[in-house]
Amino acid sequence: MAGTLAASDHGVTAVISLLKKAFWVLIVVCGSASPAFAQSTFFEVVSTPYDYQMERIQPTLTTPSAYMVNGLSLTIVNEWMIELRAMPYRYSHEWRTPSEVEAAQAADCKGKALALYDRMQLNGATNLRFVIGKRRATDSLTHAWLEWQTAIGTLLLDPTFNWNAAFKIRDRRSYIAFYGYEGAHKFQAADTLLASRNLGVRAPTAPADGVIPRPVRLVSRFHSSPWILDEGSIDPRFFSNRPVF
């Protein structure tokens, strides 16, 4: 009887041990695929094809970050994104400074992203990168957004299309980075050459979005749900009539 009990205890212990191992393997696998590990891979370069176009906005990129004791709140960043997302879209071949965007109260993707970059820099954000690439692999035009490396992972900030911050996910079909800018440093995405072959990247032109979709927001603006978008072509007047929050 004692031998039977001992064998039973040993069997239970072995099962528990196997369950523990399976649990930790699951954590490792899920952790490796989590948004925190998904970020664009860049290497620093001396120059990029957009340098000449971006000369007039270089001071915005190179302004030192202000110091904040508690850091920049994500809630504030989301409020800025809501404001910029609601701002009417207006394409400009020339790069506009944040002050010009604020004065015009209208901007394209690069103007909105740069305005958000400027606000975040002035309020203490670090590890913030201005990115040029394609929003979708099938797009014929380039796009501009921000990527912010934080303690909780890399956040994607796109005030042209999204109402709030989102985790950067590993997906070759969307938000494909070509070049990045952080302060005085310039970067090229590791897969830019592959993108050039597969996506048909031609001579650089100022980032433009093409037709802007109307997102259907299924939650309150104070809750993050950036992935649910009902995209469809709409009349540009929609953005002119959109109330500013």
Tab-separated table of C-alpha atoms in Angstrom:
chain	number	residue	atom	x	y	z
A	1	MET	CA	0.000	0.000	0.000
A	2	ALA	CA	2.815	2.390	0.941
A	3	GLY	CA	4.572	1.617	-2.336
A	4	THR	CA	1.416	2.400	-4.281
A	5	LEU	CA	1.034	5.761	-2.537
A	6	ALA	CA	4.685	6.611	-3.162
A	7	ALA	CA	4.344	5.784	-6.838
A	8	SER	CA	1.186	7.872	-7.040
A	9	ASP	CA	2.922	10.835	-5.401
A	10	HIS	CA	5.835	10.469	-7.791
A	11	GLY	CA	3.457	10.470	-10.756
A	12	VAL	CA	1.694	13.625	-9.557
A	13	THR	CA	5.042	15.331	-9.011
A	14	ALA	CA	6.160	14.417	-12.530
A	15	VAL	CA	2.940	15.783	-14.035
A	16	ILE	CA	3.299	19.046	-12.091
A	17	SER	CA	6.908	19.338	-13.260
A	18	LEU	CA	5.866	18.860	-16.892
A	19	LEU	CA	3.087	21.425	-16.522
A	20	LYS	CA	5.550	23.943	-15.083
A	21	LYS	CA	7.919	23.422	-18.009
A	22	ALA	CA	5.086	23.798	-20.502
A	23	PHE	CA	3.952	26.974	-18.740
A	24	TRP	CA	7.400	28.605	-18.974
A	25	VAL	CA	7.796	27.559	-22.611
A	26	LEU	CA	4.452	29.199	-23.358
A	27	ILE	CA	5.587	32.396	-21.629
A	28	VAL	CA	8.805	32.485	-23.663
A	29	VAL	CA	6.976	31.870	-26.949
A	30	CYS	CA	4.295	34.469	-26.245
A	31	GLY	CA	6.860	36.936	-25.010
A	32	SER	CA	8.921	36.579	-28.160
A	33	ALA	CA	5.870	37.339	-30.293
A	34	SER	CA	4.600	40.186	-28.132
A	35	PRO	CA	4.370	43.779	-29.416
A	36	ALA	CA	7.230	44.759	-27.097
A	37	PHE	CA	9.627	42.850	-29.352
A	38	ALA	CA	8.190	44.215	-32.579
A	39	GLN	CA	10.067	47.235	-33.845
A	40	SER	CA	11.638	48.450	-37.045
A	41	THR	CA	15.303	47.449	-37.393
A	42	PHE	CA	17.514	50.404	-38.354
A	43	PHE	CA	21.207	51.034	-38.878
A	44	GLU	CA	22.716	54.517	-38.783
A	45	VAL	CA	23.742	56.183	-42.047
A	46	VAL	CA	25.457	59.425	-43.026
A	47	SER	CA	22.686	60.627	-45.335
A	48	THR	CA	19.261	59.740	-46.733
A	49	PRO	CA	17.460	60.639	-49.980
A	50	TYR	CA	15.180	63.017	-48.050
A	51	ASP	CA	17.881	65.214	-46.507
A	52	TYR	CA	17.548	68.100	-48.968
A	53	GLN	CA	13.766	68.234	-48.616
A	54	MET	CA	13.992	68.154	-44.834
A	55	GLU	CA	16.505	70.974	-44.405
A	56	ARG	CA	13.924	73.522	-43.270
A	57	ILE	CA	12.577	71.246	-40.516
A	58	GLN	CA	15.946	69.971	-39.227
A	59	PRO	CA	15.882	72.325	-36.202
A	60	THR	CA	12.708	70.584	-35.046
A	61	LEU	CA	14.368	67.168	-35.170
A	62	THR	CA	17.572	68.288	-33.468
A	63	THR	CA	16.047	70.326	-30.614
A	64	PRO	CA	17.186	68.703	-27.339
A	65	SER	CA	14.523	66.941	-25.329
A	66	ALA	CA	13.254	68.856	-22.319
A	67	TYR	CA	13.647	67.271	-18.891
A	68	MET	CA	10.607	66.013	-17.006
A	69	VAL	CA	10.774	64.440	-13.557
A	70	ASN	CA	8.006	61.904	-14.142
A	71	GLY	CA	8.347	61.528	-17.892
A	72	LEU	CA	5.756	62.184	-20.576
A	73	SER	CA	2.290	60.755	-19.942
A	74	LEU	CA	0.806	58.486	-22.619
A	75	THR	CA	-2.568	60.044	-21.836
A	76	ILE	CA	-1.259	63.430	-22.953
A	77	VAL	CA	0.244	61.922	-26.110
A	78	ASN	CA	-3.119	60.361	-26.968
A	79	GLU	CA	-4.841	63.718	-26.459
A	80	TRP	CA	-2.396	65.314	-28.900
A	81	MET	CA	-3.012	62.513	-31.387
A	82	ILE	CA	-6.775	63.062	-31.171
A	83	GLU	CA	-6.272	66.771	-31.861
A	84	LEU	CA	-3.962	66.181	-34.833
A	85	ARG	CA	-6.085	63.342	-36.252
A	86	ALA	CA	-9.112	65.650	-36.243
A	87	MET	CA	-7.140	68.393	-37.994
A	88	PRO	CA	-8.085	68.671	-41.722
A	89	TYR	CA	-5.723	66.920	-44.111
A	90	ARG	CA	-3.911	69.126	-46.620
A	91	TYR	CA	-0.995	67.898	-48.712
A	92	SER	CA	2.065	70.113	-49.047
A	93	HIS	CA	5.035	69.317	-51.257
A	94	GLU	CA	7.165	71.529	-49.014
A	95	TRP	CA	7.840	70.298	-45.501
A	96	ARG	CA	5.975	72.472	-42.984
A	97	THR	CA	7.344	73.348	-39.566
A	98	PRO	CA	5.214	72.625	-36.479
A	99	SER	CA	4.512	76.352	-36.046
A	100	GLU	CA	3.258	76.519	-39.660
A	101	VAL	CA	1.031	73.498	-39.060
A	102	GLU	CA	-0.406	75.091	-35.914
A	103	ALA	CA	-1.056	78.338	-37.769
A	104	ALA	CA	-2.732	76.664	-40.752
A	105	GLN	CA	-4.651	74.103	-38.649
A	106	ALA	CA	-4.276	71.698	-41.557
A	107	ALA	CA	-1.459	69.361	-42.567
A	108	ASP	CA	-0.437	66.178	-44.373
A	109	CYS	CA	1.118	63.094	-42.796
A	110	LYS	CA	4.614	64.525	-42.449
A	111	GLY	CA	3.290	67.793	-41.014
A	112	LYS	CA	1.130	66.032	-38.424
A	113	ALA	CA	3.840	63.550	-37.443
A	114	LEU	CA	6.415	66.326	-37.117
A	115	ALA	CA	4.047	68.446	-35.028
A	116	LEU	CA	3.581	65.509	-32.650
A	117	TYR	CA	7.348	64.904	-32.592
A	118	ASP	CA	7.906	68.541	-31.649
A	119	ARG	CA	5.382	68.479	-28.798
A	120	MET	CA	6.789	65.253	-27.400
A	121	GLN	CA	10.398	66.454	-27.627
A	122	LEU	CA	9.575	69.707	-25.855
A	123	ASN	CA	7.870	67.726	-23.104
A	124	GLY	CA	10.680	65.320	-22.359
A	125	ALA	CA	10.174	62.359	-24.707
A	126	THR	CA	13.299	60.346	-25.531
A	127	ASN	CA	13.926	57.404	-27.885
A	128	LEU	CA	11.494	58.993	-30.317
A	129	ARG	CA	11.979	58.484	-34.055
A	130	PHE	CA	10.397	60.151	-37.092
A	131	VAL	CA	9.863	57.464	-39.730
A	132	ILE	CA	9.275	57.537	-43.490
A	133	GLY	CA	7.990	54.425	-45.219
A	134	LYS	CA	4.756	52.896	-46.415
A	135	ARG	CA	1.621	52.453	-44.365
A	136	ARG	CA	0.628	49.420	-46.418
A	137	ALA	CA	2.739	47.270	-48.708
A	138	THR	CA	0.346	47.882	-51.588
A	139	ASP	CA	0.416	51.699	-51.294
A	140	SER	CA	2.016	53.609	-54.157
A	141	LEU	CA	2.792	56.640	-51.968
A	142	THR	CA	5.026	56.988	-48.947
A	143	HIS	CA	3.830	57.896	-45.476
A	144	ALA	CA	5.274	59.409	-42.268
A	145	TRP	CA	4.702	58.439	-38.637
A	146	LEU	CA	6.548	58.176	-35.292
A	147	GLU	CA	7.944	55.205	-33.382
A	148	TRP	CA	8.521	55.614	-29.643
A	149	GLN	CA	10.540	53.073	-27.675
A	150	THR	CA	9.207	52.906	-24.120
A	151	ALA	CA	9.451	50.609	-21.109
A	152	ILE	CA	6.284	48.801	-22.232
A	153	GLY	CA	7.386	48.338	-25.833
A	154	THR	CA	7.659	50.219	-29.125
A	155	LEU	CA	4.624	52.416	-29.736
A	156	LEU	CA	3.464	53.446	-33.185
A	157	LEU	CA	2.124	57.014	-33.360
A	158	ASP	CA	0.306	57.909	-36.584
A	159	PRO	CA	-1.830	61.044	-36.091
A	160	THR	CA	-2.900	60.996	-39.749
A	161	PHE	CA	-4.888	57.761	-39.474
A	162	ASN	CA	-5.032	56.728	-35.805
A	163	TRP	CA	-6.730	58.375	-32.843
A	164	ASN	CA	-4.284	57.039	-30.258
A	165	ALA	CA	-1.017	55.176	-29.741
A	166	ALA	CA	-0.688	51.511	-30.698
A	167	PHE	CA	1.880	48.814	-30.152
A	168	LYS	CA	4.166	48.305	-33.142
A	169	ILE	CA	3.452	44.801	-34.374
A	170	ARG	CA	5.627	42.601	-36.553
A	171	ASP	CA	3.840	42.760	-39.902
A	172	ARG	CA	5.505	43.159	-43.298
A	173	ARG	CA	2.196	44.271	-44.797
A	174	SER	CA	1.810	47.492	-42.814
A	175	TYR	CA	3.969	50.354	-41.511
A	176	ILE	CA	7.025	49.349	-43.496
A	177	ALA	CA	9.864	51.668	-42.524
A	178	PHE	CA	12.415	52.968	-45.040
A	179	TYR	CA	14.229	55.735	-43.128
A	180	GLY	CA	14.237	57.062	-39.574
A	181	TYR	CA	15.347	60.316	-37.937
A	182	GLU	CA	16.130	60.829	-34.277
A	183	GLY	CA	17.739	64.115	-33.331
A	184	ALA	CA	20.815	64.587	-35.507
A	185	HIS	CA	20.991	60.862	-36.270
A	186	LYS	CA	19.738	59.312	-39.510
A	187	PHE	CA	18.852	55.694	-40.042
A	188	GLN	CA	17.998	53.302	-42.844
A	189	ALA	CA	15.680	50.353	-42.296
A	190	ALA	CA	17.437	47.014	-42.580
A	191	ASP	CA	14.947	45.717	-45.127
A	192	THR	CA	14.905	48.842	-47.321
A	193	LEU	CA	16.617	47.055	-50.202
A	194	LEU	CA	14.085	44.234	-50.036
A	195	ALA	CA	11.285	46.797	-49.955
A	196	SER	CA	12.778	48.547	-52.968
A	197	ARG	CA	12.566	45.340	-54.985
A	198	ASN	CA	9.166	44.197	-53.773
A	199	LEU	CA	7.304	47.497	-53.324
A	200	GLY	CA	8.600	49.491	-56.238
A	201	VAL	CA	10.274	52.364	-54.366
A	202	ARG	CA	11.215	55.076	-56.835
A	203	ALA	CA	13.016	58.401	-56.508
A	204	PRO	CA	11.995	59.991	-53.193
A	205	THR	CA	9.161	62.461	-53.090
A	206	ALA	CA	7.688	64.163	-50.062
A	207	PRO	CA	5.604	61.629	-48.116
A	208	ALA	CA	1.930	61.748	-49.079
A	209	ASP	CA	-1.012	59.672	-48.000
A	210	GLY	CA	-3.260	59.602	-51.036
A	211	VAL	CA	-6.921	59.054	-50.149
A	212	ILE	CA	-7.454	59.314	-46.399
A	213	PRO	CA	-9.901	56.767	-44.988
A	214	ARG	CA	-12.601	57.553	-42.462
A	215	PRO	CA	-12.044	55.463	-39.309
A	216	VAL	CA	-15.053	54.141	-37.442
A	217	ARG	CA	-14.244	54.521	-33.757
A	218	LEU	CA	-15.904	51.741	-31.820
A	219	VAL	CA	-14.816	52.883	-28.371
A	220	SER	CA	-14.451	56.030	-26.357
A	221	ARG	CA	-11.538	58.223	-27.369
A	222	PHE	CA	-10.070	57.644	-23.916
A	223	HIS	CA	-9.581	53.935	-24.548
A	224	SER	CA	-7.009	52.527	-26.924
A	225	SER	CA	-8.384	50.621	-29.922
A	226	PRO	CA	-6.261	51.708	-32.898
A	227	TRP	CA	-6.537	48.527	-34.921
A	228	ILE	CA	-10.239	48.656	-35.838
A	229	LEU	CA	-10.639	50.795	-38.925
A	230	ASP	CA	-13.385	50.734	-41.504
A	231	GLU	CA	-11.505	52.106	-44.486
A	232	GLY	CA	-13.146	53.584	-47.528
A	233	SER	CA	-12.704	56.561	-49.848
A	234	ILE	CA	-14.608	59.631	-48.714
A	235	ASP	CA	-15.131	63.207	-49.758
A	236	PRO	CA	-12.162	65.384	-48.637
A	237	ARG	CA	-14.714	67.841	-47.265
A	238	PHE	CA	-15.212	65.415	-44.394
A	239	PHE	CA	-11.956	66.616	-42.886
A	240	SER	CA	-12.809	70.289	-43.320
A	241	ASN	CA	-16.060	69.790	-41.421
A	242	ARG	CA	-14.684	67.508	-38.736
A	243	PRO	CA	-15.000	69.174	-35.297
A	244	VAL	CA	-11.729	69.653	-33.434
A	245	PHE	CA	-11.632	68.087	-29.994
